[in-house]
Coordinates of C-alpha atoms in Angstrom, one line a residue:
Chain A
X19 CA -28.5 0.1 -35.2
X20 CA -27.9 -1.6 -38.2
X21 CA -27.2 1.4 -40.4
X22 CA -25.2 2.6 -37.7
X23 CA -22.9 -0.7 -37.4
X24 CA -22.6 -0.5 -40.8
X25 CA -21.3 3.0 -40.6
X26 CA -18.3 2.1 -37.7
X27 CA -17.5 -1.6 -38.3
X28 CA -17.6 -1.1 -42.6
X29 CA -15.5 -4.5 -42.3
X30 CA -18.0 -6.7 -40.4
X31 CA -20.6 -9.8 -42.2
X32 CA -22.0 -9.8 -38.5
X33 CA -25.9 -9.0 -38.5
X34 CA -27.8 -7.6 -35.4
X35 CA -30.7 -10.3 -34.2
X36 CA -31.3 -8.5 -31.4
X37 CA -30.4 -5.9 -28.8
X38 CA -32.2 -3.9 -25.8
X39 CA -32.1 -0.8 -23.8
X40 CA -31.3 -3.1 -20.5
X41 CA -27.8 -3.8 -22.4
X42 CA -28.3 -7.2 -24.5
X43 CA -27.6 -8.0 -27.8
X44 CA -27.4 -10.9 -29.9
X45 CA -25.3 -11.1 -33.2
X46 CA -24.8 -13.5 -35.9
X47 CA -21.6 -14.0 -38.2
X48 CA -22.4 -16.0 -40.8
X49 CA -19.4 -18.8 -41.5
X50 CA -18.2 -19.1 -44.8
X51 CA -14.8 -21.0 -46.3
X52 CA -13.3 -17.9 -45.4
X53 CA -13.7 -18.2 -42.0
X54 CA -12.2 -21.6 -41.6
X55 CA -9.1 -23.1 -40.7
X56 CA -7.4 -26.4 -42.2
X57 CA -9.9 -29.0 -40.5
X58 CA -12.8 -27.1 -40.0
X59 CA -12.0 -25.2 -37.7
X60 CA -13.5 -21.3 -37.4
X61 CA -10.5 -19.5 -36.9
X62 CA -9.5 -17.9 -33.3
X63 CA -10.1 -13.9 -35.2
X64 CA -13.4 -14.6 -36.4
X65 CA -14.4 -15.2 -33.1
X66 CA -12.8 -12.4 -30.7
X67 CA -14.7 -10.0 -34.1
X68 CA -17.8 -11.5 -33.3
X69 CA -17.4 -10.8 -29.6
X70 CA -15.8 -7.2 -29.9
X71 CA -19.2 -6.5 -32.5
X72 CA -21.7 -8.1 -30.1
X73 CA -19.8 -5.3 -27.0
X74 CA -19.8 -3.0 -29.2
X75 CA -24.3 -3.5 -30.2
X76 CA -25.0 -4.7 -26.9
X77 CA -23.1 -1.3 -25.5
X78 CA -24.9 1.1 -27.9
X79 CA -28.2 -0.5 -27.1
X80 CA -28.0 0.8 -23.6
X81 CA -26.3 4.4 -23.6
X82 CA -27.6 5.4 -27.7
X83 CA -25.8 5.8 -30.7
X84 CA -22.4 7.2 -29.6
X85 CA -19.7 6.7 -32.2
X86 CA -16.5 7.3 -30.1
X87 CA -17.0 4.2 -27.8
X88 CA -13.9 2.5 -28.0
X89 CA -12.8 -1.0 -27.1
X90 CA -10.0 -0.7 -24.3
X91 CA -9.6 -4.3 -23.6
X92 CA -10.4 -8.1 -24.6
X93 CA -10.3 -11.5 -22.7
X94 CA -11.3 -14.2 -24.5
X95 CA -11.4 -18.1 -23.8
X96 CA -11.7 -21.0 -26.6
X97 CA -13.4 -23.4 -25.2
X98 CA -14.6 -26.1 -27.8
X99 CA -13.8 -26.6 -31.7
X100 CA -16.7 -24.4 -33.7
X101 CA -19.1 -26.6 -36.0
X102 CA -17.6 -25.7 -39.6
X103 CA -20.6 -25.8 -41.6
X104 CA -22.9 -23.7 -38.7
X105 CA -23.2 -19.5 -38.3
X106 CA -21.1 -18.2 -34.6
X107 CA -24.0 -16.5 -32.5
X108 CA -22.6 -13.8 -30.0
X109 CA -25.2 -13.0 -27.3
X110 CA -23.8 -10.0 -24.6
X111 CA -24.5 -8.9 -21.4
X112 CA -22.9 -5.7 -20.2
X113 CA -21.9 -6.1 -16.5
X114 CA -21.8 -2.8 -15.7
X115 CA -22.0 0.5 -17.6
X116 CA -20.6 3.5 -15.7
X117 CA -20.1 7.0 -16.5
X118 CA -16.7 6.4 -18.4
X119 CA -16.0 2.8 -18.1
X120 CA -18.5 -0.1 -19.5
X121 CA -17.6 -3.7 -18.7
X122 CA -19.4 -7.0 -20.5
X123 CA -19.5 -10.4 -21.2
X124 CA -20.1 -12.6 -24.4
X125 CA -21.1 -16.1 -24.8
X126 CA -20.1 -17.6 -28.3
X127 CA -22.1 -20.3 -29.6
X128 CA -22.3 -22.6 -32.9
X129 CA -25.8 -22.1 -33.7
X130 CA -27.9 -24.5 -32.4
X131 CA -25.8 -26.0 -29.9
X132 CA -26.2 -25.5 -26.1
X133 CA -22.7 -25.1 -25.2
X134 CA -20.3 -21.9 -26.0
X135 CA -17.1 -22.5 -28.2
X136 CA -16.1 -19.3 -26.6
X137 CA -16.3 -16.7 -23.8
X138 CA -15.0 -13.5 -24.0
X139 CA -15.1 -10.3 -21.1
X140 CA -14.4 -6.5 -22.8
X141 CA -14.4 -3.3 -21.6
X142 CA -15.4 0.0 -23.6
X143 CA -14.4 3.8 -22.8
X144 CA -17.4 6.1 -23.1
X145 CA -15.8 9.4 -24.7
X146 CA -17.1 12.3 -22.6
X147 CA -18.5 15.3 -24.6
Chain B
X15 CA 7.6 -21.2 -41.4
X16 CA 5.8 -18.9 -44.5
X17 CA 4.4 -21.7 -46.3
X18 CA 3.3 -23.3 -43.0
X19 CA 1.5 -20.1 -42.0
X20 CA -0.1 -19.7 -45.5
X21 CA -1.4 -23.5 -45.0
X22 CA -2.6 -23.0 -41.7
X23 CA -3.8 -19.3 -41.5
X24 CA -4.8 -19.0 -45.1
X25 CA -6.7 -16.1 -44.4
X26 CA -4.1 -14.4 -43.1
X27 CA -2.5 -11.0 -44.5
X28 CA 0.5 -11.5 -42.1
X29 CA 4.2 -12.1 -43.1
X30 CA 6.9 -13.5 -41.0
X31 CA 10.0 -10.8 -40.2
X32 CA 11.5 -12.4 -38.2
X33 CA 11.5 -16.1 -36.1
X34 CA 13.8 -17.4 -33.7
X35 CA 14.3 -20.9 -31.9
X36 CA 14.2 -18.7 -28.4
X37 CA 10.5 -18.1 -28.5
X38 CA 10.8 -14.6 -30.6
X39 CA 8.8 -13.3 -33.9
X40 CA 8.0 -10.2 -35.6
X41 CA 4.7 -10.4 -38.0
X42 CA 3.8 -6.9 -40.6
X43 CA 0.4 -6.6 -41.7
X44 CA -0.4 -4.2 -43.9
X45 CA -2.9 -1.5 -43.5
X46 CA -5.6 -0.7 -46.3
X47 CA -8.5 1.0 -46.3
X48 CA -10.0 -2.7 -45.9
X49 CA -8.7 -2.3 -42.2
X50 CA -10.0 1.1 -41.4
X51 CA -12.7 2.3 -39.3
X52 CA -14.4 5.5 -39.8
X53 CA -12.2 8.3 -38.6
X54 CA -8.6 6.2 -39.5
X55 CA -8.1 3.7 -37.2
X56 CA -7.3 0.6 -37.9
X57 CA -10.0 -2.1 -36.3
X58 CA -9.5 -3.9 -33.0
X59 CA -10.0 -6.9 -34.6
X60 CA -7.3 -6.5 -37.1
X61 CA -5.0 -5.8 -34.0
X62 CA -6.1 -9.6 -32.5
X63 CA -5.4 -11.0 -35.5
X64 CA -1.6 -9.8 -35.4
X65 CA -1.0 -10.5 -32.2
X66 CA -3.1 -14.4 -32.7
X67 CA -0.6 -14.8 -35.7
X68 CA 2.4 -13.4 -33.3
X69 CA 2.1 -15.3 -30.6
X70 CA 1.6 -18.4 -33.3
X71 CA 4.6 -18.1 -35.4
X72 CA 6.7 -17.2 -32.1
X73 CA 6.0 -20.7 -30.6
X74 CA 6.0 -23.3 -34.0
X75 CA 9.8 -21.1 -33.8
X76 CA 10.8 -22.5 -30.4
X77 CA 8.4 -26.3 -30.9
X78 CA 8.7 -26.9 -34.4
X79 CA 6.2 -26.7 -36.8
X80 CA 2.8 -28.6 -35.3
X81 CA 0.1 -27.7 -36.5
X82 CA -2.6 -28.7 -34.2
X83 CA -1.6 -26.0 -31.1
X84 CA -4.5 -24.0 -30.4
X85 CA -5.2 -20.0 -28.7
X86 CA -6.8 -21.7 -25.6
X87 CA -7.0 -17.8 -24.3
X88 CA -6.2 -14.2 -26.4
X89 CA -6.1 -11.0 -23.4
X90 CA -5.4 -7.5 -24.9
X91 CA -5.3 -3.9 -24.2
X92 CA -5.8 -1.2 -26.2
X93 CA -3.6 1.6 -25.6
X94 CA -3.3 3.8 -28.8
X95 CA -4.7 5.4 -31.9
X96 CA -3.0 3.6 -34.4
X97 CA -1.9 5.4 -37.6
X98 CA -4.3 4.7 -40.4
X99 CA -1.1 4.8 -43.0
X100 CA 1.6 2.2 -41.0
X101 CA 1.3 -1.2 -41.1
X102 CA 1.4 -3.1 -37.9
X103 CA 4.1 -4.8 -36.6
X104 CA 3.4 -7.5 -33.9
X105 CA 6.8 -8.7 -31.4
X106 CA 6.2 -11.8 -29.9
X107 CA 8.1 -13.1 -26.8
X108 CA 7.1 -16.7 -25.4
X109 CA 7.0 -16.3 -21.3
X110 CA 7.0 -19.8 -20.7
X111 CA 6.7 -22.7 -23.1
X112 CA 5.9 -25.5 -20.7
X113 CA 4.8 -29.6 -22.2
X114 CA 1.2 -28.8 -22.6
X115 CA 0.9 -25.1 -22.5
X116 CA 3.0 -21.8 -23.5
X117 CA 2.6 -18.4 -22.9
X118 CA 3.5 -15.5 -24.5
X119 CA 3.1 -11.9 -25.3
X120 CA 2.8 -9.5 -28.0
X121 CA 4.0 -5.5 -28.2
X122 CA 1.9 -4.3 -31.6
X123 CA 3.0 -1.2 -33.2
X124 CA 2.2 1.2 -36.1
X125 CA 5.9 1.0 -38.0
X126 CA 7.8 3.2 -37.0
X127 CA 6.4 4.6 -33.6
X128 CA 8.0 4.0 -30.1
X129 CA 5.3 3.3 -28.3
X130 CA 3.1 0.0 -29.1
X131 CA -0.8 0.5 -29.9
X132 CA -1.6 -2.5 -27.7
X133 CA -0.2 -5.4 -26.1
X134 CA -1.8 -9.1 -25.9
X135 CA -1.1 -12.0 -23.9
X136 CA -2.3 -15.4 -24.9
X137 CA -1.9 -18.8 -24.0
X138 CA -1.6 -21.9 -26.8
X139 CA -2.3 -25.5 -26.0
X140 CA 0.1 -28.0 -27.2
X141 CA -1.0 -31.3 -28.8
X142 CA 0.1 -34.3 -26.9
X143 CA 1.1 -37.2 -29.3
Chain C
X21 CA 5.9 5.7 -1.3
X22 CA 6.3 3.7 1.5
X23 CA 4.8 5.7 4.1
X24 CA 2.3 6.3 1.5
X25 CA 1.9 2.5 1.1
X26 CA 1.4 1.6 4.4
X27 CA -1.3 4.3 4.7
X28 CA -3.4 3.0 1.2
X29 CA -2.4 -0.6 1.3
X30 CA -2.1 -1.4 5.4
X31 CA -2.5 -4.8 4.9
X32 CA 0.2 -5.8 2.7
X33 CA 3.5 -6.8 3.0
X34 CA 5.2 -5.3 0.5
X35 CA 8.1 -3.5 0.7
X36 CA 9.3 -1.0 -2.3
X37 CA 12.6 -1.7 -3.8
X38 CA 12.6 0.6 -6.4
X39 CA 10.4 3.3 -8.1
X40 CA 11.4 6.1 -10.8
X41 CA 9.2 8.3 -12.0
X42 CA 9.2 6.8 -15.6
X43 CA 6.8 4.5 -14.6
X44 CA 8.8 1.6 -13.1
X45 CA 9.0 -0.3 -10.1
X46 CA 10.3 -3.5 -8.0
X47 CA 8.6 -4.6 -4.7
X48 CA 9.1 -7.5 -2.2
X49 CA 7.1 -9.5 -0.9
X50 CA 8.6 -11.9 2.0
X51 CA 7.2 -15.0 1.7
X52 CA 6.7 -17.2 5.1
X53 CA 5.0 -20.2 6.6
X54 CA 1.4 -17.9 6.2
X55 CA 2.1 -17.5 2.3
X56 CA 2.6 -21.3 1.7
X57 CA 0.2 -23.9 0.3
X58 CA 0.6 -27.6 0.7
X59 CA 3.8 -28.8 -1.1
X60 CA 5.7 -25.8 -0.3
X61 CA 3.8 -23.4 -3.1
X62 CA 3.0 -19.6 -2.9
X63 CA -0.5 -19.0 -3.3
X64 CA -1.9 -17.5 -6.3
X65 CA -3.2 -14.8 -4.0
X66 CA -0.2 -13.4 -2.5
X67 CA 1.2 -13.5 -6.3
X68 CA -1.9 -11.4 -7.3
X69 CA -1.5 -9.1 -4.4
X70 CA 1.9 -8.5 -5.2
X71 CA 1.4 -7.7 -8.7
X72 CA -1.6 -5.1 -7.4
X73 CA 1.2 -3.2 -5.2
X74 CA 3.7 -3.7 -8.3
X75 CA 1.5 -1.4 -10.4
X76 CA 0.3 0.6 -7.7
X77 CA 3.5 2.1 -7.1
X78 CA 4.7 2.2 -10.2
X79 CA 1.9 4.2 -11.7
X80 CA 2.0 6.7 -8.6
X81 CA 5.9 7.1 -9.0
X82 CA 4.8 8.0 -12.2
X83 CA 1.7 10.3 -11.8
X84 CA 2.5 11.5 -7.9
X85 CA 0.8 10.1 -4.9
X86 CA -3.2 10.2 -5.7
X87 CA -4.8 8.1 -2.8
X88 CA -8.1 7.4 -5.2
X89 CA -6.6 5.8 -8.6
X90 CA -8.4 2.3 -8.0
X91 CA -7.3 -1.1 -10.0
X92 CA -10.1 -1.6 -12.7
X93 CA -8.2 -5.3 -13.9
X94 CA -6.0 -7.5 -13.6
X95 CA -5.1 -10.8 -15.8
X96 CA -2.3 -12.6 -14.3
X97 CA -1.1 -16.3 -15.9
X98 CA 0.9 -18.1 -13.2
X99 CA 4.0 -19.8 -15.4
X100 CA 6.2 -21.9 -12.6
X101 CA 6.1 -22.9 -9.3
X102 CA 7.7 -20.4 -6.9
X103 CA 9.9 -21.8 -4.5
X104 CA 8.9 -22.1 -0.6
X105 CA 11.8 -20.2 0.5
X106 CA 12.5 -17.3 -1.4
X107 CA 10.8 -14.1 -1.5
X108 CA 8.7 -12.7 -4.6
X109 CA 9.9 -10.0 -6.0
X110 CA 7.5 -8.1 -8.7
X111 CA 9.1 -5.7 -11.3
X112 CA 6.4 -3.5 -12.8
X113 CA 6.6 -1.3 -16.3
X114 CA 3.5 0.9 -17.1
X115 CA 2.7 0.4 -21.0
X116 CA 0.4 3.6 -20.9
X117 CA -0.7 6.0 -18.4
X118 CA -3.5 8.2 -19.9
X119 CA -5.5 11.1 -18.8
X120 CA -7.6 8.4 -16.6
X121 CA -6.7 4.9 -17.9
X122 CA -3.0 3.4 -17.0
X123 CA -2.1 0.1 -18.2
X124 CA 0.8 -2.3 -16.3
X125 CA 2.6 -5.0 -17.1
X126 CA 4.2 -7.1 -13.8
X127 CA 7.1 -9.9 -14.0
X128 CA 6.4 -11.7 -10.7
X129 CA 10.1 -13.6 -9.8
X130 CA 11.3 -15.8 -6.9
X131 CA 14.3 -13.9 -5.8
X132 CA 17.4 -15.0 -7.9
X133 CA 15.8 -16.9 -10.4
X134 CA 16.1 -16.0 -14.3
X135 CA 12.5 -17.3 -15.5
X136 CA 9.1 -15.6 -13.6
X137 CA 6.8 -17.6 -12.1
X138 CA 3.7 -15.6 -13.1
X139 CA 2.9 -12.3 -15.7
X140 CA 0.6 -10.0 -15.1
X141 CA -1.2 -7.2 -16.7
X142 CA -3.2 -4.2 -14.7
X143 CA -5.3 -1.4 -15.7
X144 CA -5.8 1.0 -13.2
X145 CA -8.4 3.9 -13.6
X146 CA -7.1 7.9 -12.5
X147 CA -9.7 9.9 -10.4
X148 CA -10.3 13.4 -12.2
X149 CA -10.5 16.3 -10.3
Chain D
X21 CA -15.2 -30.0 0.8
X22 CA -15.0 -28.1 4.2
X23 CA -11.8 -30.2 5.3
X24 CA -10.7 -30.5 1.7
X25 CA -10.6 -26.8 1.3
X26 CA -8.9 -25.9 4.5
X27 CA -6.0 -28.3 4.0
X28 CA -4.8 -27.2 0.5
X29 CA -6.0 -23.0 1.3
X30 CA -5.0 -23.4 4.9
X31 CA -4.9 -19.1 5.1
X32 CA -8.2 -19.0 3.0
X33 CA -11.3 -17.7 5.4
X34 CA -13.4 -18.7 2.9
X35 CA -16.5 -20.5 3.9
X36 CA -18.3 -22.8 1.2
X37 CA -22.1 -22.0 1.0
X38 CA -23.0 -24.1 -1.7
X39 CA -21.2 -26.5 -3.9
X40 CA -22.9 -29.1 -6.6
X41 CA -21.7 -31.7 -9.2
X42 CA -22.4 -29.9 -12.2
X43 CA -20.4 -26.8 -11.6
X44 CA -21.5 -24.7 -9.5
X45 CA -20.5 -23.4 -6.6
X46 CA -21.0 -20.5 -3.5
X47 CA -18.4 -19.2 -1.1
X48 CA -18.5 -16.4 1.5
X49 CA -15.4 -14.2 2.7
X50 CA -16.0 -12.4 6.1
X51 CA -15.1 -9.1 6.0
X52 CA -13.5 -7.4 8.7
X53 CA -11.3 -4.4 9.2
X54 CA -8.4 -6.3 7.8
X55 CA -9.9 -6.1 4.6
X56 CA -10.4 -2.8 4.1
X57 CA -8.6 -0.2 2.7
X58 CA -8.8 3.5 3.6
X59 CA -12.6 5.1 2.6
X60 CA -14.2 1.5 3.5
X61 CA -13.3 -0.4 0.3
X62 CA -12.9 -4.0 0.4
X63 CA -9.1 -4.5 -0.9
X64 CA -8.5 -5.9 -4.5
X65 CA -6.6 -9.2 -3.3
X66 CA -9.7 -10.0 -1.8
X67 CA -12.0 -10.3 -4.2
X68 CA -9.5 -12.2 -6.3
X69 CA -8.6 -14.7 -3.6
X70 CA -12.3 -15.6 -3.0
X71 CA -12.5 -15.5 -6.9
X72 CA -10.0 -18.3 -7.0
X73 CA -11.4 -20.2 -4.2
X74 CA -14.7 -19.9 -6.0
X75 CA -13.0 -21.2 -8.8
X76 CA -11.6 -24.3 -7.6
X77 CA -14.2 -25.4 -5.3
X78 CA -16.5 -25.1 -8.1
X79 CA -13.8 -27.7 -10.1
X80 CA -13.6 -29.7 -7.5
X81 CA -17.5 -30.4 -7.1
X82 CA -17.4 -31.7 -10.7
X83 CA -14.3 -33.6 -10.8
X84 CA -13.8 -35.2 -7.2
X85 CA -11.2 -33.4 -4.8
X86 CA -7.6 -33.4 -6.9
X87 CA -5.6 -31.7 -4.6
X88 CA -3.4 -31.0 -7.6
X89 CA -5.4 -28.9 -9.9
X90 CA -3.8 -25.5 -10.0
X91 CA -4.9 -21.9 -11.3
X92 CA -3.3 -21.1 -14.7
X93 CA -5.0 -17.6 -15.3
X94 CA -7.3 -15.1 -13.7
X95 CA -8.8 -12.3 -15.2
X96 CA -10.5 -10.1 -12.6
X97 CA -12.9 -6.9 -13.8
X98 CA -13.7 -4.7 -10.7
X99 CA -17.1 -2.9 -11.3
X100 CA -18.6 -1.0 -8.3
X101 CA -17.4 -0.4 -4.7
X102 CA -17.8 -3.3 -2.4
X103 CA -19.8 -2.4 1.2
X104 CA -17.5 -2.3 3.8
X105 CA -19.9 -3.7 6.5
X106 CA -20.8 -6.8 4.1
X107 CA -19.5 -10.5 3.3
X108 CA -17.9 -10.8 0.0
X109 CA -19.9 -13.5 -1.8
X110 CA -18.5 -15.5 -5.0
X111 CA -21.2 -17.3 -7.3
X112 CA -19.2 -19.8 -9.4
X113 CA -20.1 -21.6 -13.2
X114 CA -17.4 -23.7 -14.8
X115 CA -18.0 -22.6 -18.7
X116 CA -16.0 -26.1 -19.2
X117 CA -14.0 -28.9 -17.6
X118 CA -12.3 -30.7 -20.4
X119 CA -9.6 -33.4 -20.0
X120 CA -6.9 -31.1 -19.0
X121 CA -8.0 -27.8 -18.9
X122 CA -11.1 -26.0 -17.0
X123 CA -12.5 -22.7 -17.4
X124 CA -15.2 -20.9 -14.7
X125 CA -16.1 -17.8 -14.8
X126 CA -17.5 -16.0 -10.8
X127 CA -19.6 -13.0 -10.1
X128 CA -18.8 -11.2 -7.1
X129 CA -21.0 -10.0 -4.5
X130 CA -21.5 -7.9 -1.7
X131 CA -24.2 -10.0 0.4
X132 CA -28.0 -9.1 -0.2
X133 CA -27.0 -6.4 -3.6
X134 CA -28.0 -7.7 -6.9
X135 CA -25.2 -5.8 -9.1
X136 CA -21.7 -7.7 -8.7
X137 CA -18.1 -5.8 -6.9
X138 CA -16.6 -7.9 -9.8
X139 CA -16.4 -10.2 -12.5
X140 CA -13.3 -12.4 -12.8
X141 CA -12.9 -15.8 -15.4
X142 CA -10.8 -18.5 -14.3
X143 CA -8.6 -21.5 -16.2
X144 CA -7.6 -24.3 -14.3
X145 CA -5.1 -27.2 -15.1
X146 CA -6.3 -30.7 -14.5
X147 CA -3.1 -33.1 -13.7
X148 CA -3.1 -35.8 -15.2
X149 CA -2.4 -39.3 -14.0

């Protein structure tokens, strides 16, 4: 998976912690001065990539390796200011995972802390051979 | 409105086309390889970034420039292959920009093209003095 | 399309305005005592109905009357109060209508008045033979 | 809650099941021939009215019963085909109730199955004094 991430998202710093065949996964972006706004602030992008990566793992995890899944939509709610100094955790459940159509959630944490800075819902189209 | 963006979003590739005090603005961001997934499309997450930026610059036009108003909620759709060798061009319209919260939304195109590659809605709240 | 309507949709109360086979549409929706909440408001619910039928007819006016093409979202942000005594009128443009995704966007008005009072966006999924 | 619920949804037929001070909350929607459309599906604008009434009793439990709290967003996923000879039930968690705003997210249920209808994410406003 994480050869294969590598290989579609070139772009990402997220890392794979964990991910099953029952459509779970749990990535890690690590926060750098890069990622922050004026004030400390992880910037809004940084999250809704972390979210779209953790679909994207948790996804693959369930149906295989299948580069052609695309993202066909994001919703994503900021809910509380991200720790500056702390790495955003992305841990996904897929709600459902049809023939075409996959649909999942994503709860965004500071590490450590017990409540999410952000939740995000995507949905994925499953390219048919 | 540039050097306000540049303070604020320093990450940011984004430049401002356009701004207007009616709730409108155009952002460009330019495509590189940096953006690119594997087969020539430029990431998802580049795409949220545009419209985040957008949606940003269209409402410090119509508020002034404040610079605490946060994305409380980002909702896109993907809805085209965009070209790997455009840049992308975000059109912002503010729907409603109310005392404590606006809404707008976002058209994103590959230069050039008639149809848009996505479209995002997202809601900003504004600081209260 | 309104005979087909009533047959697909026999609850609602919508009544087509307009429909053009580019993918556009306006239906009514009459608002009475049975649509109100307290303080003379129209309940989110009949505004989310209404922006259902809105993109229901549009994308069939587009794609010819297929009984099976089933709503797979909907993300609607309610922007003003509508007024007790005026109906809603929904005016529908499809963004994208694929092989077997479609993607709407609704302006929800109370008749007469300039600004909406809620935006939606739908995605509806296209049965395949 | 009961009496609180039918005087500000008075056309809700929403029961509440369960309802608790940290967020949490259970509702039930008889379903009957007039919500059904043709092949025995439970109609869209159901599941997102009983979302929304999830949604704000849920609030409500946490916060004390402020008639004026109003629905700012919905986004509504629909995953599987609701039973047609089933109660619609709606399983509420506020993600967060801040000062002003509050966002829930609801699984949606036909009654006894253990894979949701639909998935929908909530923001309420909070008036303030």
């Amino acid at each position: 998976m994480a050869a294969f991430l590598a290989a579609n998202f070139p772009q990402t710093k997220c890392t794979v912690e964990a991910v099953s065949s029952a459509g779970t996964a749990t990535v890690r972006h690590p926060v750098t001065h890069a990622e922050l706004r004026p004030g400390g602030t992880v910037s809004g992008p940084v999250l809704m990539t972390v979210a779209d990566v953790a679909l994207y793992v948790a996804l693959l995890g369930q149906i295989g390796l299948k580069p052609l899944a695309v993202t066909t939509s994001l919703n994503i709610n900021f809910l509380r200011k991200p720790a500056a100094d702390k790495d955003i955790i992305g841990v996904c459940r897929m709600k459902k995972v049809g023939r075409t159509l996959a649909v999942g959630e994503v709860d965004l944490f500071s590490e450590g802390e017990a409540e999410p800075v952000a939740h995000a819902v995507g949905t994925y189209a499953i390219p048919q051979r």
